[in-house]
Structure formats: structure tokens, C-alpha cells
Short mmCIF file of C-alpha atoms in Angstrom, two decimals:
data_model
loop_
_atom_site.label_atom_id
_atom_site.label_comp_id
_atom_site.label_asym_id
_atom_site.label_seq_id
_atom_site.Cartn_x
_atom_site.Cartn_y
_atom_site.Cartn_z
CA MET A 1 86.44 5.01 -36.89
CA GLY A 2 85.59 3.08 -33.74
CA TYR A 3 82.58 0.78 -33.62
CA GLU A 4 80.87 -1.08 -30.79
CA HIS A 5 79.85 -4.25 -32.61
CA ILE A 6 82.26 -4.63 -35.53
CA LEU A 7 85.93 -4.24 -36.34
CA THR A 8 87.28 -2.82 -39.59
CA GLU A 9 90.75 -3.21 -41.05
CA ARG A 10 92.41 -2.48 -44.36
CA LYS A 11 94.58 -5.27 -45.70
CA GLY A 12 96.04 -3.81 -48.85
CA ASP A 13 93.13 -3.13 -51.19
CA VAL A 14 90.71 -5.25 -49.13
CA LEU A 15 88.41 -3.81 -46.47
CA VAL A 16 87.88 -6.47 -43.80
CA VAL A 17 84.70 -6.13 -41.72
CA THR A 18 84.55 -8.44 -38.69
CA LEU A 19 81.39 -9.01 -36.67
CA ASN A 20 82.72 -8.67 -33.14
CA ARG A 21 80.41 -10.14 -30.51
CA PRO A 22 82.07 -13.56 -30.10
CA ASP A 23 80.60 -14.08 -26.63
CA ARG A 24 77.15 -14.14 -28.28
CA LEU A 25 78.22 -15.98 -31.43
CA ASN A 26 78.06 -12.59 -33.18
CA ALA A 27 74.29 -12.34 -32.74
CA ALA A 28 73.40 -9.10 -34.48
CA PRO A 29 71.47 -6.28 -32.83
CA PRO A 30 70.14 -3.68 -35.27
CA ALA A 31 73.03 -1.39 -34.33
CA MET A 32 75.53 -3.91 -35.71
CA PHE A 33 74.00 -3.70 -39.17
CA VAL A 34 73.92 0.09 -38.96
CA GLU A 35 77.65 -0.02 -38.24
CA ILE A 36 78.26 -2.37 -41.19
CA ARG A 37 76.41 0.04 -43.45
CA GLU A 38 78.44 2.97 -42.13
CA ALA A 39 81.70 1.05 -42.68
CA LEU A 40 80.74 0.33 -46.29
CA ALA A 41 79.54 3.85 -47.05
CA ASP A 42 83.09 5.05 -47.70
CA LEU A 43 85.39 2.32 -48.99
CA GLY A 44 88.35 4.69 -48.95
CA GLY A 45 89.73 3.22 -52.15
CA ALA A 46 89.27 -0.42 -51.15
CA ARG A 47 88.66 -2.62 -54.19
CA ALA A 48 87.06 -5.60 -52.40
CA VAL A 49 85.29 -6.30 -49.11
CA LEU A 50 85.67 -9.33 -46.85
CA ILE A 51 83.01 -9.93 -44.18
CA THR A 52 83.78 -12.40 -41.41
CA GLY A 53 83.01 -13.12 -37.76
CA ALA A 54 85.18 -13.15 -34.65
CA GLY A 55 85.52 -16.39 -32.73
CA ARG A 56 83.73 -19.61 -33.60
CA ALA A 57 80.69 -18.20 -35.40
CA PHE A 58 79.86 -16.03 -38.36
CA CYS A 59 76.51 -14.79 -37.06
CA SER A 60 73.92 -16.70 -35.06
CA GLY A 61 71.08 -14.42 -36.13
CA ALA A 62 69.41 -11.27 -34.89
CA ASP A 63 69.95 -10.46 -31.23
CA VAL A 64 66.47 -11.06 -29.92
CA GLY A 65 67.75 -12.54 -26.64
CA GLY A 66 69.54 -9.32 -25.77
CA GLY A 67 66.32 -7.36 -26.06
CA ALA A 68 67.23 -5.59 -29.29
CA LEU A 69 63.88 -6.30 -30.87
CA THR A 70 61.61 -6.21 -27.82
CA ALA A 71 58.64 -3.91 -27.68
CA ALA A 72 59.90 -2.34 -24.47
CA ASP A 73 62.85 -0.80 -26.34
CA ARG A 74 60.60 1.61 -28.20
CA GLY A 75 57.23 1.31 -26.58
CA LEU A 76 55.85 -0.71 -29.50
CA ASP A 77 54.18 -4.05 -29.87
CA PRO A 78 56.63 -6.87 -30.72
CA GLY A 79 55.56 -7.12 -34.34
CA GLN A 80 56.05 -3.42 -34.97
CA ALA A 81 59.43 -3.39 -33.20
CA THR A 82 60.64 -6.28 -35.35
CA TYR A 83 59.30 -4.61 -38.49
CA ASP A 84 61.13 -1.39 -37.64
CA ALA A 85 64.40 -3.22 -36.98
CA LEU A 86 64.17 -4.88 -40.40
CA THR A 87 63.18 -1.80 -42.37
CA ASP A 88 65.47 0.64 -40.53
CA SER A 89 68.56 -1.51 -40.02
CA TYR A 90 68.89 -5.01 -41.44
CA ASN A 91 67.28 -4.57 -44.85
CA PRO A 92 68.99 -1.27 -45.77
CA THR A 93 72.37 -2.80 -44.96
CA LEU A 94 71.76 -5.84 -47.16
CA ALA A 95 70.57 -3.51 -49.92
CA ALA A 96 73.74 -1.43 -49.50
CA ILE A 97 75.87 -4.57 -49.93
CA ALA A 98 73.97 -5.43 -53.11
CA GLY A 99 74.64 -1.93 -54.41
CA LEU A 100 78.40 -1.88 -53.79
CA SER A 101 80.64 -1.28 -56.79
CA VAL A 102 83.31 -3.73 -55.59
CA PRO A 103 83.26 -7.52 -55.05
CA VAL A 104 82.30 -8.94 -51.65
CA VAL A 105 83.52 -12.17 -50.03
CA SER A 106 82.09 -13.70 -46.86
CA ALA A 107 84.07 -16.11 -44.66
CA VAL A 108 81.81 -18.36 -42.59
CA ARG A 109 82.70 -20.66 -39.72
CA GLY A 110 80.13 -22.03 -37.33
CA PRO A 111 76.55 -20.83 -37.67
CA ALA A 112 75.24 -18.44 -40.29
CA ALA A 113 71.65 -18.35 -39.07
CA GLY A 114 68.68 -16.14 -39.75
CA ILE A 115 69.86 -12.66 -40.67
CA GLY A 116 73.42 -14.04 -40.49
CA CYS A 117 72.56 -16.46 -43.28
CA SER A 118 71.23 -13.59 -45.38
CA LEU A 119 74.40 -11.58 -44.71
CA ALA A 120 76.70 -14.45 -45.67
CA LEU A 121 74.82 -15.16 -48.90
CA ALA A 122 74.68 -11.49 -49.86
CA ALA A 123 78.36 -11.78 -50.78
CA ASP A 124 79.45 -12.60 -54.32
CA PHE A 125 81.55 -15.47 -52.96
CA CYS A 126 80.78 -17.30 -49.72
CA VAL A 127 83.70 -19.40 -48.44
CA ALA A 128 82.77 -21.68 -45.54
CA SER A 129 84.83 -23.79 -43.19
CA ASP A 130 84.01 -27.41 -42.51
CA THR A 131 82.43 -26.33 -39.20
CA ALA A 132 80.00 -23.97 -40.92
CA TYR A 133 76.29 -24.44 -41.37
CA PHE A 134 73.43 -22.34 -42.73
CA LEU A 135 70.12 -22.19 -40.95
CA GLN A 136 66.64 -20.73 -41.40
CA ALA A 137 65.19 -21.59 -38.01
CA PHE A 138 62.28 -19.15 -38.00
CA VAL A 139 59.69 -21.93 -38.25
CA ASN A 140 60.90 -23.23 -34.88
CA ILE A 141 59.80 -20.02 -33.17
CA GLY A 142 56.71 -19.33 -35.24
CA LEU A 143 58.23 -16.66 -37.46
CA VAL A 144 59.02 -16.30 -41.17
CA PRO A 145 62.38 -15.88 -42.95
CA ASP A 146 63.49 -12.29 -43.42
CA GLY A 147 66.45 -10.27 -44.65
CA GLY A 148 65.63 -11.21 -48.23
CA ALA A 149 66.06 -14.93 -47.54
CA SER A 150 62.95 -16.02 -49.45
CA TRP A 151 64.11 -14.04 -52.53
CA MET A 152 67.73 -15.11 -52.28
CA LEU A 153 67.39 -18.81 -51.46
CA THR A 154 64.74 -19.47 -54.09
CA ARG A 155 67.09 -18.11 -56.74
CA LEU A 156 70.24 -19.78 -55.39
CA ILE A 157 68.98 -23.29 -54.75
CA GLY A 158 65.47 -23.48 -56.22
CA ARG A 159 62.07 -23.63 -54.61
CA PRO A 160 62.14 -27.24 -53.29
CA ARG A 161 65.38 -26.80 -51.35
CA ALA A 162 64.44 -23.30 -50.20
CA THR A 163 61.17 -24.76 -48.94
CA GLU A 164 63.10 -27.48 -47.12
CA MET A 165 65.30 -24.94 -45.38
CA MET A 166 62.45 -22.66 -44.40
CA MET A 167 59.68 -25.08 -43.48
CA LEU A 168 61.79 -27.75 -41.75
CA GLY A 169 64.23 -25.37 -40.07
CA GLU A 170 67.16 -27.78 -40.21
CA ARG A 171 70.86 -27.02 -40.51
CA VAL A 172 72.48 -27.16 -43.95
CA PRO A 173 76.15 -28.12 -43.43
CA ALA A 174 78.76 -26.38 -45.56
CA VAL A 175 79.39 -29.47 -47.71
CA LYS A 176 75.71 -29.75 -48.57
CA ALA A 177 75.54 -26.00 -49.22
CA VAL A 178 78.30 -26.40 -51.84
CA ASP A 179 76.53 -29.38 -53.37
CA TRP A 180 73.32 -27.36 -53.59
CA GLY A 181 75.13 -24.46 -55.28
CA MET A 182 74.32 -22.16 -52.38
CA ILE A 183 77.93 -21.15 -51.63
CA TYR A 184 81.24 -20.97 -53.49
CA LYS A 185 83.41 -23.50 -51.64
CA THR A 186 84.28 -25.13 -48.33
CA VAL A 187 87.74 -25.37 -46.79
CA ALA A 188 89.34 -26.71 -43.63
CA ASP A 189 88.57 -24.58 -40.60
CA ASP A 190 92.19 -23.57 -40.04
CA ALA A 191 92.50 -22.51 -43.69
CA LEU A 192 89.37 -20.34 -43.82
CA ASP A 193 90.85 -16.95 -43.04
CA ALA A 194 93.76 -17.30 -45.44
CA GLU A 195 91.61 -18.74 -48.26
CA ALA A 196 88.95 -16.05 -47.97
CA LEU A 197 91.49 -13.24 -47.83
CA ALA A 198 93.39 -14.65 -50.81
CA LEU A 199 90.16 -14.68 -52.82
CA ALA A 200 89.33 -11.13 -51.77
CA GLU A 201 92.85 -10.02 -52.72
CA ARG A 202 92.51 -11.72 -56.11
CA LEU A 203 89.28 -9.84 -56.74
CA ALA A 204 90.79 -6.58 -55.47
CA ALA A 205 93.56 -6.96 -58.04
CA GLY A 206 91.03 -7.30 -60.86
CA PRO A 207 89.41 -4.72 -63.15
CA THR A 208 87.34 -3.03 -60.47
CA VAL A 209 85.00 -1.05 -62.71
CA ALA A 210 84.16 -4.11 -64.80
CA LEU A 211 83.65 -6.26 -61.69
CA GLY A 212 81.28 -3.66 -60.24
CA LEU A 213 79.30 -3.62 -63.48
CA MET A 214 79.18 -7.42 -63.42
CA ARG A 215 77.69 -7.29 -59.92
CA ARG A 216 74.96 -4.98 -61.19
CA GLN A 217 74.28 -7.14 -64.25
CA LEU A 218 74.01 -10.32 -62.19
CA HIS A 219 71.63 -8.71 -59.72
CA ASP A 220 69.50 -7.07 -62.38
CA ALA A 221 69.34 -10.28 -64.42
CA LEU A 222 67.28 -11.84 -61.65
CA GLU A 223 64.62 -9.20 -62.19
CA GLY A 224 64.65 -8.11 -65.85
CA ASP A 225 63.85 -9.84 -69.12
CA TYR A 226 66.25 -11.15 -71.77
CA ALA A 227 66.14 -8.10 -74.03
CA ALA A 228 66.67 -5.75 -71.10
CA ALA A 229 69.64 -7.83 -69.94
CA MET A 230 71.30 -7.62 -73.35
CA GLN A 231 70.78 -3.85 -73.50
CA ARG A 232 72.22 -3.48 -70.01
CA GLU A 233 75.24 -5.53 -71.03
CA ALA A 234 75.78 -3.27 -74.04
CA ASP A 235 75.59 -0.16 -71.87
CA ASN A 236 77.97 -1.62 -69.31
CA GLN A 237 80.36 -2.85 -71.98
CA ARG A 238 80.60 0.68 -73.34
CA ALA A 239 81.44 1.96 -69.85
CA ALA A 240 83.95 -0.82 -69.19
CA ARG A 241 85.64 -0.33 -72.57
CA ALA A 242 86.44 3.27 -71.65
CA THR A 243 88.51 2.30 -68.57
CA HIS A 244 92.27 2.17 -68.20
CA ASP A 245 91.96 -1.45 -67.06
CA SER A 246 90.30 -2.41 -70.33
CA MET A 247 93.18 -0.89 -72.29
CA GLU A 248 95.68 -2.63 -70.02
CA GLY A 249 93.89 -5.96 -70.40
CA GLY A 250 93.96 -5.69 -74.18
CA MET A 251 97.65 -4.78 -74.27
CA ALA A 252 98.53 -7.58 -71.86
CA PHE A 253 96.69 -10.07 -74.06
CA LEU A 254 98.56 -8.92 -77.16
CA GLN A 255 101.88 -8.90 -75.33
CA LYS A 256 101.22 -12.31 -73.74
CA ARG A 257 101.73 -11.08 -70.17
CA LYS A 258 99.66 -10.83 -67.02
CA ALA A 259 97.52 -7.69 -66.85
CA GLU A 260 98.18 -5.24 -64.03
CA PHE A 261 94.82 -3.70 -63.24
CA LYS A 262 94.63 -0.42 -61.32
CA GLY A 263 90.92 -0.35 -60.59
CA ALA A 264 90.12 2.54 -62.90
#
């Protein structure tokens, strides 16, 4: 399927989604996030997703400069137009990523700002190059963080550091992001693509059903209580135990060999 703002490619069992507006540092109009959501709606058997950006940026934020969020687009006041873009496009796409049944990796070089920061951190593993930085610059233009940033950052790095990012609006370089526990790892810029794909391929070769259930458990654990988490684990363990991959994993352990998971 052809898209205007993104590229999609299958690399084995990995679906690669590339933000493709390099001339604008992959600034994201609402339509870009609609396309991402459409690309993820049917994985076509892919067992992992890799999200990256073309050129020297991951995503420099929402495309406000291009007029995507202006009132003139829909005859609305600016606040309402921005609200509609979030609730109709950006937020549903981030929610769709959270609800995927396969692991997600993001590969970040250059800026991951605003909604781009939220997109990068929505992945299970964020791999960043040494040129990457993460930015919540809303305070600099009199706005507030969106795209779930206040929920996500508070849980990832704690309230003091989340407050620092949001209220001071300063860049967080990739090395500091690793130190804060905000992202998985940082690598040399020329190694980013290969490292991120290798990680996605490793996840795609894993027990897909169990990994999908883990994603759900991790997300739900941020909301539920201890007893509910244990019950959810028991339910998910029952489902995972019924899979072919679980049987294969057990046999491989007994036979002292590497398991060959099929994703079912």
C-alpha cells in the first residue's frame, strides 16, 4: 500500500515503518499518524515492528509550521483544531501502538521532539544514536505536553526529571536519556540502523504470543493494583502455556538446545 508520509517494508518477520518527510525533519502532520495506524492495523504476519525516520531526524514534532493544525484548515479556532488533531489522529495511533500484540522497537537519530518524543518512547525498546536527543519544548511556545507525554515520562523517569523536561524545555541527549532510564541504549550513529534491526529481528524470533502478553502485563501494571497484576499474570500464563512456542521452549530446555519459536 502506498503512503504519502511514511514508507513500509517487510524485512523477514519485521515490519519497518519509516517516517518519510526528511526535508522537514519528519515533522508529523495528522495524516502521517493516520498512515502509521493504517500500516499497523494489519501486520500481515510480522512478529515485530521497527519505527524509524528517514534522513537525519526521527521526528521533530507535529507539523504546525505546515498549517496542519491551523484553524483555517477546518474553520475552527486554533485550540479546537489542535484538540481534534490529537483526539482524531495522534492519540489513537499511540494507543494502537500500545495495543499491538508484537514487540515494537524505535530507532532514533537527531530530534525526537514533541509528538515525536511520545512516538519514540511508545516503543518497548528505544535505541538512539549519539546524535539523538529528546525534547519537550511546549513551554517555549506556551503550550503543554501532549501525546501521553505527561503519563509516560512520569512513569519512565520520575516526576522530578519529567518536570525538568516539561517546564524547562531543554534537550535531553541520548546519553543522558540512557542514564535516566528513559531509553534502552545508545549506539554510534552509523550503527543505529543495523543495531535496531538486529534487536527487532531478535524479538521477532521470540515466542510472539508470550511477548504480546508481556506487553499487556507491563502496560496494565502501571494502572492496576498488586492483586490484579498477579491475577492477570496467572490468566496470561495459562494462555501462554497452551502455545506451541511454550512446548518448544520446554523441549529445548530439556534437550539443551536453542529453542526455535514459530510465533504461535
